Amino acid sequence: MNKNWFPGIASLLMLGLAAFSFTNKKSNSGKAAVAKIRTIVIDAGHGFRGTIGTRHGSFGTEVSEDQISYEVSKRLVAALQKELPDVKVIESRPTVYFVENRARAEFANSNKGDLFVSIHCNYAPKLREVVKTGTRKETYYVTTGKGKSKKRVKKTRTVPVYRTTYHTNPAHGTETYVFAAHKQDDKEGFILENGDIFNNEEDDGSLNVNINDPIVKQQVALWTKQFFGNSVKLASMVEEDFTGIGRFSRGVKQRQVGIWVLQATAMPSILIELGFLSHRPEEEFLISEAGQQQMAESISRSIKRYKELVEKPTVQNVPNKLP
Ligand SMILES: [Zn+2]
């Protein structure tokens, strides 16, 4: 992850600045810097591969995942702009066309996102069932005797008959993913490379920072932990609100195999699965304009709640003054 050190050095210096300005703020003014959500990145999953003429993502009977994620993302952007007019809302996949994951992460990091929200739809393969339906007679031959008396004898035996059927997978509901905890080293790597994005303060470039400084390393590990905690907070709020509007929630999850884009974004990040396109009632709900709007408004509400929570000074952050 950190093989390429040179381009990362500038970021590291900035990261150091962020660490120092954070420390200085605390000791000089007595006020701790409170995380401000200034830029939110909305990431519509997948996309239309126009040049090849294929869609990307999973499919329902009527729509593909890239279409639904695009529609809901557009509605989410509009809802956020209305709810949080002071926040910059930017899109990593603003058109119907496909964007590579690396470009999405780079977009989020270079635009100094404070939050990354990726929108997807789920899919569960059909269930295969093999049933014994009966038996049938099978003809086979055996060779008996030797030399001139050798002959082929026709025989029959009874064999079972099976039928394979496929059933619609009953899996349905919403899921929100956070980056895998065992992938924290990856996240730390990306934070080291993109550390400057956490610097909410204006830097004057006057500080020199040793990249091997254990304090800087410690700060990075701390941010990773905070981002994980904040990602889980937001993910829980999202799933809670989905339940509130009558959706079935499968909860907050991590994948054994990390979701690359969640590891590569140096900020709290979540990936929302709006529902299963393999489940017809959910597909119908997600195709409907009312359904798309409900999901977008629900996510927007959760983000607003999350923003209020993280921006509220905690007891620890309140200046320690005697009455
Ligand atoms: Zn997807």
Short mmCIF file of C-alpha atoms and ligand atoms in Angstrom, two decimals:
data_model
loop_
_atom_site.label_atom_id
_atom_site.label_comp_id
_atom_site.label_asym_id
_atom_site.label_seq_id
_atom_site.Cartn_x
_atom_site.Cartn_y
_atom_site.Cartn_z
CA MET A 1 0.00 0.00 0.00
CA ASN A 2 2.82 2.38 0.82
CA LYS A 3 5.26 1.21 -1.83
CA ASN A 4 5.04 4.54 -3.53
CA TRP A 5 6.44 6.85 -0.93
CA PHE A 6 7.42 9.93 -2.89
CA PRO A 7 4.01 11.24 -3.94
CA GLY A 8 2.88 10.58 -0.42
CA ILE A 9 5.45 12.81 1.23
CA ALA A 10 3.62 16.06 0.53
CA SER A 11 0.46 14.53 1.94
CA LEU A 12 2.36 13.33 4.97
CA LEU A 13 3.65 16.79 5.65
CA MET A 14 0.12 18.09 5.46
CA LEU A 15 -1.01 15.26 7.67
CA GLY A 16 1.61 16.27 10.18
CA LEU A 17 0.31 19.79 10.01
CA ALA A 18 -3.15 18.55 10.72
CA ALA A 19 -1.87 16.62 13.69
CA PHE A 20 -0.01 19.61 15.01
CA SER A 21 -2.74 22.12 14.42
CA PHE A 22 -5.08 19.74 16.25
CA THR A 23 -2.70 19.50 19.21
CA ASN A 24 -1.98 23.22 19.21
CA LYS A 25 -5.64 24.13 19.13
CA LYS A 26 -6.29 22.05 22.17
CA SER A 27 -3.47 23.50 24.25
CA ASN A 28 -3.54 27.10 23.05
CA SER A 29 -7.18 28.00 22.87
CA GLY A 30 -8.51 25.36 25.22
CA LYS A 31 -10.99 24.33 22.51
CA ALA A 32 -10.76 21.03 20.74
CA ALA A 33 -11.33 20.97 17.01
CA VAL A 34 -14.70 19.39 16.34
CA ALA A 35 -15.05 17.38 13.16
CA LYS A 36 -17.00 19.40 10.60
CA ILE A 37 -18.82 17.76 7.74
CA ARG A 38 -18.17 20.12 4.88
CA THR A 39 -18.01 17.86 1.88
CA ILE A 40 -20.09 14.74 1.29
CA VAL A 41 -19.28 12.39 -1.58
CA ILE A 42 -22.22 10.46 -3.04
CA ASP A 43 -21.10 7.46 -5.04
CA ALA A 44 -23.64 5.85 -7.37
CA GLY A 45 -22.45 2.27 -7.81
CA HIS A 46 -21.48 0.73 -11.16
CA GLY A 47 -22.65 2.47 -14.36
CA PHE A 48 -23.47 1.98 -17.98
CA ARG A 49 -20.53 0.85 -20.07
CA GLY A 50 -21.71 2.79 -23.08
CA THR A 51 -18.88 1.98 -25.42
CA ILE A 52 -19.22 -1.74 -24.90
CA GLY A 53 -22.97 -1.53 -24.66
CA THR A 54 -23.34 -3.46 -21.45
CA ARG A 55 -24.55 -2.63 -18.03
CA HIS A 56 -22.51 -3.22 -14.91
CA GLY A 57 -23.73 -4.58 -11.58
CA SER A 58 -26.50 -7.00 -10.74
CA PHE A 59 -29.77 -7.42 -12.59
CA GLY A 60 -33.39 -7.74 -11.67
CA THR A 61 -36.10 -8.78 -14.08
CA GLU A 62 -36.63 -5.22 -15.30
CA VAL A 63 -33.73 -3.06 -14.22
CA SER A 64 -30.04 -3.25 -13.51
CA GLU A 65 -28.28 -2.06 -10.39
CA ASP A 66 -26.51 0.85 -12.05
CA GLN A 67 -29.87 2.40 -13.01
CA ILE A 68 -31.36 2.23 -9.51
CA SER A 69 -28.17 3.38 -7.78
CA TYR A 70 -27.99 6.31 -10.20
CA GLU A 71 -31.63 7.37 -9.70
CA VAL A 72 -31.51 7.12 -5.91
CA SER A 73 -28.14 8.90 -5.77
CA LYS A 74 -29.52 11.83 -7.80
CA ARG A 75 -32.49 12.08 -5.44
CA LEU A 76 -30.18 11.80 -2.43
CA VAL A 77 -28.00 14.64 -3.72
CA ALA A 78 -31.10 16.83 -4.16
CA ALA A 79 -32.41 15.93 -0.69
CA LEU A 80 -29.04 16.72 0.93
CA GLN A 81 -28.74 20.03 -0.88
CA LYS A 82 -32.15 20.95 0.48
CA GLU A 83 -31.53 19.65 4.03
CA LEU A 84 -27.91 20.76 4.39
CA PRO A 85 -27.47 23.84 2.18
CA ASP A 86 -24.09 24.70 3.72
CA VAL A 87 -22.57 21.34 2.85
CA LYS A 88 -20.89 20.69 -0.48
CA VAL A 89 -22.39 17.55 -2.01
CA ILE A 90 -20.35 16.06 -4.82
CA GLU A 91 -20.83 13.00 -7.03
CA SER A 92 -18.15 10.49 -7.92
CA ARG A 93 -20.34 9.08 -10.72
CA PRO A 94 -22.41 12.05 -11.91
CA THR A 95 -23.56 10.52 -15.19
CA VAL A 96 -25.12 7.21 -16.20
CA TYR A 97 -21.69 6.00 -17.32
CA PHE A 98 -19.39 3.65 -15.44
CA VAL A 99 -16.50 4.96 -13.34
CA GLU A 100 -13.57 2.81 -12.16
CA ASN A 101 -13.25 2.28 -8.42
CA ARG A 102 -9.82 3.85 -8.28
CA ALA A 103 -11.16 7.03 -9.88
CA ARG A 104 -14.00 7.13 -7.35
CA ALA A 105 -11.62 6.91 -4.40
CA GLU A 106 -9.24 9.45 -5.91
CA PHE A 107 -12.14 11.80 -6.51
CA ALA A 108 -13.28 11.50 -2.88
CA ASN A 109 -9.76 11.92 -1.49
CA SER A 110 -8.68 14.80 -3.72
CA ASN A 111 -11.90 16.69 -3.02
CA LYS A 112 -11.23 16.34 0.70
CA GLY A 113 -14.45 14.51 1.42
CA ASP A 114 -15.58 14.23 5.02
CA LEU A 115 -17.98 11.41 4.28
CA PHE A 116 -18.28 8.82 1.52
CA VAL A 117 -21.65 7.19 0.82
CA SER A 118 -21.84 4.54 -1.86
CA ILE A 119 -25.24 3.41 -3.21
CA HIS A 120 -25.77 -0.13 -4.50
CA CYS A 121 -28.40 -2.86 -4.91
CA ASN A 122 -28.07 -6.43 -3.80
CA TYR A 123 -28.64 -9.68 -5.63
CA ALA A 124 -29.00 -13.28 -4.46
CA PRO A 125 -28.64 -16.16 -6.93
CA LYS A 126 -31.52 -18.57 -7.44
CA LEU A 127 -31.55 -21.58 -5.15
CA ARG A 128 -30.86 -24.91 -6.87
CA GLU A 129 -32.83 -27.90 -5.72
CA VAL A 130 -32.32 -31.47 -6.91
CA VAL A 131 -35.23 -33.84 -6.29
CA LYS A 132 -35.54 -37.55 -6.99
CA THR A 133 -38.64 -37.92 -9.13
CA GLY A 134 -38.58 -41.69 -9.64
CA THR A 135 -36.58 -44.44 -11.32
CA ARG A 136 -35.97 -45.74 -14.82
CA LYS A 137 -34.56 -48.84 -16.42
CA GLU A 138 -31.09 -48.54 -17.92
CA THR A 139 -29.55 -50.94 -20.41
CA TYR A 140 -25.91 -51.94 -20.17
CA TYR A 141 -23.66 -54.68 -21.50
CA VAL A 142 -21.20 -57.05 -19.89
CA THR A 143 -18.67 -59.31 -21.55
CA THR A 144 -18.57 -62.92 -20.47
CA GLY A 145 -16.36 -65.90 -21.37
CA LYS A 146 -12.93 -66.04 -22.94
CA GLY A 147 -11.53 -66.53 -26.41
CA LYS A 148 -14.12 -67.88 -28.84
CA SER A 149 -16.83 -68.18 -26.23
CA LYS A 150 -16.50 -64.44 -25.41
CA LYS A 151 -19.80 -62.60 -25.82
CA ARG A 152 -21.59 -59.43 -24.93
CA VAL A 153 -24.63 -59.83 -22.74
CA LYS A 154 -27.33 -57.21 -22.55
CA LYS A 155 -28.53 -56.42 -19.02
CA THR A 156 -30.83 -53.93 -17.38
CA ARG A 157 -30.76 -52.13 -14.07
CA THR A 158 -32.89 -49.58 -12.22
CA VAL A 159 -31.44 -46.08 -11.74
CA PRO A 160 -32.88 -43.05 -9.95
CA VAL A 161 -34.15 -40.05 -11.90
CA TYR A 162 -33.49 -36.54 -10.62
CA ARG A 163 -34.94 -33.20 -11.58
CA THR A 164 -33.15 -29.90 -10.95
CA THR A 165 -35.29 -26.91 -10.17
CA TYR A 166 -34.37 -23.32 -9.41
CA HIS A 167 -36.23 -21.28 -6.82
CA THR A 168 -36.33 -17.56 -6.36
CA ASN A 169 -34.02 -16.68 -3.51
CA PRO A 170 -36.13 -15.27 -0.66
CA ALA A 171 -33.28 -12.98 0.52
CA HIS A 172 -34.45 -9.41 0.81
CA GLY A 173 -33.88 -6.28 2.84
CA THR A 174 -31.37 -3.48 3.19
CA GLU A 175 -27.75 -3.79 4.30
CA THR A 176 -25.11 -1.19 5.05
CA TYR A 177 -21.43 -2.09 4.87
CA VAL A 178 -18.50 -0.54 6.68
CA PHE A 179 -14.86 -1.27 5.91
CA ALA A 180 -13.61 -4.54 7.32
CA ALA A 181 -11.88 -4.09 10.66
CA HIS A 182 -9.16 -6.56 9.69
CA LYS A 183 -8.42 -4.28 6.76
CA GLN A 184 -7.53 -1.40 9.03
CA ASP A 185 -3.92 -1.47 7.87
CA ASP A 186 -5.12 -0.73 4.35
CA LYS A 187 -7.18 2.16 5.60
CA GLU A 188 -4.17 3.47 7.51
CA GLY A 189 -2.14 3.25 4.33
CA PHE A 190 -4.64 5.33 2.43
CA ILE A 191 -4.91 7.79 5.28
CA LEU A 192 -1.13 8.18 5.26
CA GLU A 193 -1.23 8.83 1.54
CA ASN A 194 -4.15 11.21 1.72
CA GLY A 195 -3.70 12.59 5.17
CA ASP A 196 -4.09 16.21 4.16
CA ILE A 197 -7.78 15.73 3.65
CA PHE A 198 -8.37 15.75 7.37
CA ASN A 199 -6.95 19.12 7.80
CA ASN A 200 -10.03 21.24 8.14
CA GLU A 201 -7.92 24.19 9.15
CA GLU A 202 -5.96 26.47 6.88
CA ASP A 203 -2.31 25.49 7.06
CA ASP A 204 0.49 28.01 6.79
CA GLY A 205 3.06 25.47 5.66
CA SER A 206 5.56 26.55 8.28
CA LEU A 207 5.87 23.31 10.18
CA ASN A 208 8.28 20.55 9.37
CA VAL A 209 7.15 17.06 10.21
CA ASN A 210 9.17 13.91 10.52
CA ILE A 211 7.28 11.18 8.69
CA ASN A 212 8.66 8.57 11.08
CA ASP A 213 7.42 10.50 14.05
CA PRO A 214 5.57 8.06 16.29
CA ILE A 215 3.10 10.84 17.15
CA VAL A 216 2.13 11.13 13.48
CA LYS A 217 1.83 7.35 13.24
CA GLN A 218 -0.26 7.29 16.38
CA GLN A 219 -2.52 10.03 15.02
CA VAL A 220 -3.11 8.01 11.85
CA ALA A 221 -4.02 4.91 13.84
CA LEU A 222 -6.36 7.04 15.94
CA TRP A 223 -8.08 8.51 12.89
CA THR A 224 -8.56 5.05 11.43
CA LYS A 225 -10.26 3.99 14.63
CA GLN A 226 -12.40 7.13 14.68
CA PHE A 227 -13.37 6.67 11.04
CA PHE A 228 -14.34 3.09 11.74
CA GLY A 229 -16.41 4.17 14.74
CA ASN A 230 -18.05 6.98 12.77
CA SER A 231 -18.74 4.71 9.80
CA VAL A 232 -20.50 2.25 12.09
CA LYS A 233 -22.46 5.11 13.68
CA LEU A 234 -23.72 6.36 10.34
CA ALA A 235 -24.38 2.85 9.04
CA SER A 236 -26.50 2.09 12.12
CA MET A 237 -28.46 5.32 11.68
CA VAL A 238 -29.10 4.49 8.02
CA GLU A 239 -30.39 1.01 8.84
CA GLU A 240 -32.45 2.34 11.73
CA ASP A 241 -34.17 4.90 9.50
CA PHE A 242 -34.84 2.24 6.84
CA THR A 243 -36.64 0.21 9.50
CA GLY A 244 -38.55 3.36 10.42
CA ILE A 245 -39.96 3.69 6.90
CA GLY A 246 -40.99 0.04 6.88
CA ARG A 247 -38.08 -1.59 5.10
CA PHE A 248 -36.66 -4.87 6.34
CA SER A 249 -33.15 -4.25 7.64
CA ARG A 250 -30.48 -6.95 7.54
CA GLY A 251 -28.24 -4.69 9.57
CA VAL A 252 -24.75 -3.24 9.48
CA LYS A 253 -22.17 -5.60 8.01
CA GLN A 254 -18.59 -6.17 7.06
CA ARG A 255 -17.46 -8.39 4.24
CA GLN A 256 -14.72 -10.94 4.69
CA VAL A 257 -13.26 -9.67 1.47
CA GLY A 258 -12.99 -5.95 1.99
CA ILE A 259 -14.89 -3.57 -0.24
CA TRP A 260 -12.02 -1.84 -1.95
CA VAL A 261 -13.63 1.57 -2.27
CA LEU A 262 -14.40 1.67 1.47
CA GLN A 263 -10.76 0.90 2.30
CA ALA A 264 -9.42 3.39 -0.22
CA THR A 265 -11.36 6.43 0.91
CA ALA A 266 -9.56 8.27 3.68
CA MET A 267 -12.72 9.30 5.53
CA PRO A 268 -15.68 7.62 7.21
CA SER A 269 -17.33 5.62 4.46
CA ILE A 270 -20.33 3.35 4.06
CA LEU A 271 -21.86 1.28 1.27
CA ILE A 272 -25.65 0.98 1.22
CA GLU A 273 -27.42 -1.94 -0.44
CA LEU A 274 -30.92 -0.56 -1.08
CA GLY A 275 -32.50 -3.98 -1.53
CA PHE A 276 -32.35 -7.17 -3.56
CA LEU A 277 -33.11 -6.90 -7.26
CA SER A 278 -33.54 -10.68 -7.22
CA HIS A 279 -36.53 -10.19 -4.92
CA ARG A 280 -39.41 -9.05 -7.10
CA PRO A 281 -41.32 -6.96 -4.52
CA GLU A 282 -38.11 -5.11 -3.65
CA GLU A 283 -37.26 -4.60 -7.29
CA GLU A 284 -40.74 -3.13 -7.85
CA PHE A 285 -40.33 -0.84 -4.85
CA LEU A 286 -36.94 0.38 -6.08
CA ILE A 287 -38.24 0.97 -9.60
CA SER A 288 -41.07 3.15 -8.31
CA GLU A 289 -40.41 6.87 -8.06
CA ALA A 290 -42.01 6.89 -4.61
CA GLY A 291 -39.70 4.10 -3.46
CA GLN A 292 -36.60 5.83 -4.79
CA GLN A 293 -37.63 9.10 -3.16
CA GLN A 294 -38.34 7.40 0.19
CA MET A 295 -34.93 5.72 0.21
CA ALA A 296 -33.14 8.95 -0.75
CA GLU A 297 -34.93 10.97 1.92
CA SER A 298 -34.27 8.29 4.52
CA ILE A 299 -30.51 8.31 3.78
CA SER A 300 -30.45 12.11 3.75
CA ARG A 301 -32.17 12.17 7.16
CA SER A 302 -29.61 9.74 8.59
CA ILE A 303 -26.70 11.77 7.24
CA LYS A 304 -28.18 14.91 8.80
CA ARG A 305 -28.54 13.13 12.14
CA TYR A 306 -25.00 11.81 11.91
CA LYS A 307 -23.67 15.29 11.08
CA GLU A 308 -25.43 16.79 14.10
CA LEU A 309 -24.01 14.06 16.31
CA VAL A 310 -20.38 14.32 15.24
CA GLU A 311 -20.41 18.11 15.17
CA LYS A 312 -21.84 18.39 18.65
CA PRO A 313 -19.03 19.12 21.12
CA THR A 314 -18.64 16.15 23.43
CA VAL A 315 -17.99 16.41 27.15
CA GLN A 316 -14.30 15.81 26.42
CA ASN A 317 -14.23 18.64 23.94
CA VAL A 318 -15.80 21.22 26.24
CA PRO A 319 -13.15 23.54 27.68
CA ASN A 320 -12.27 22.41 31.16
CA LYS A 321 -13.25 25.51 33.13
CA LEU A 322 -14.28 25.86 36.73
CA PRO A 323 -17.64 27.56 37.28
ZN ZN B 1 -23.04 -3.15 -6.40
#
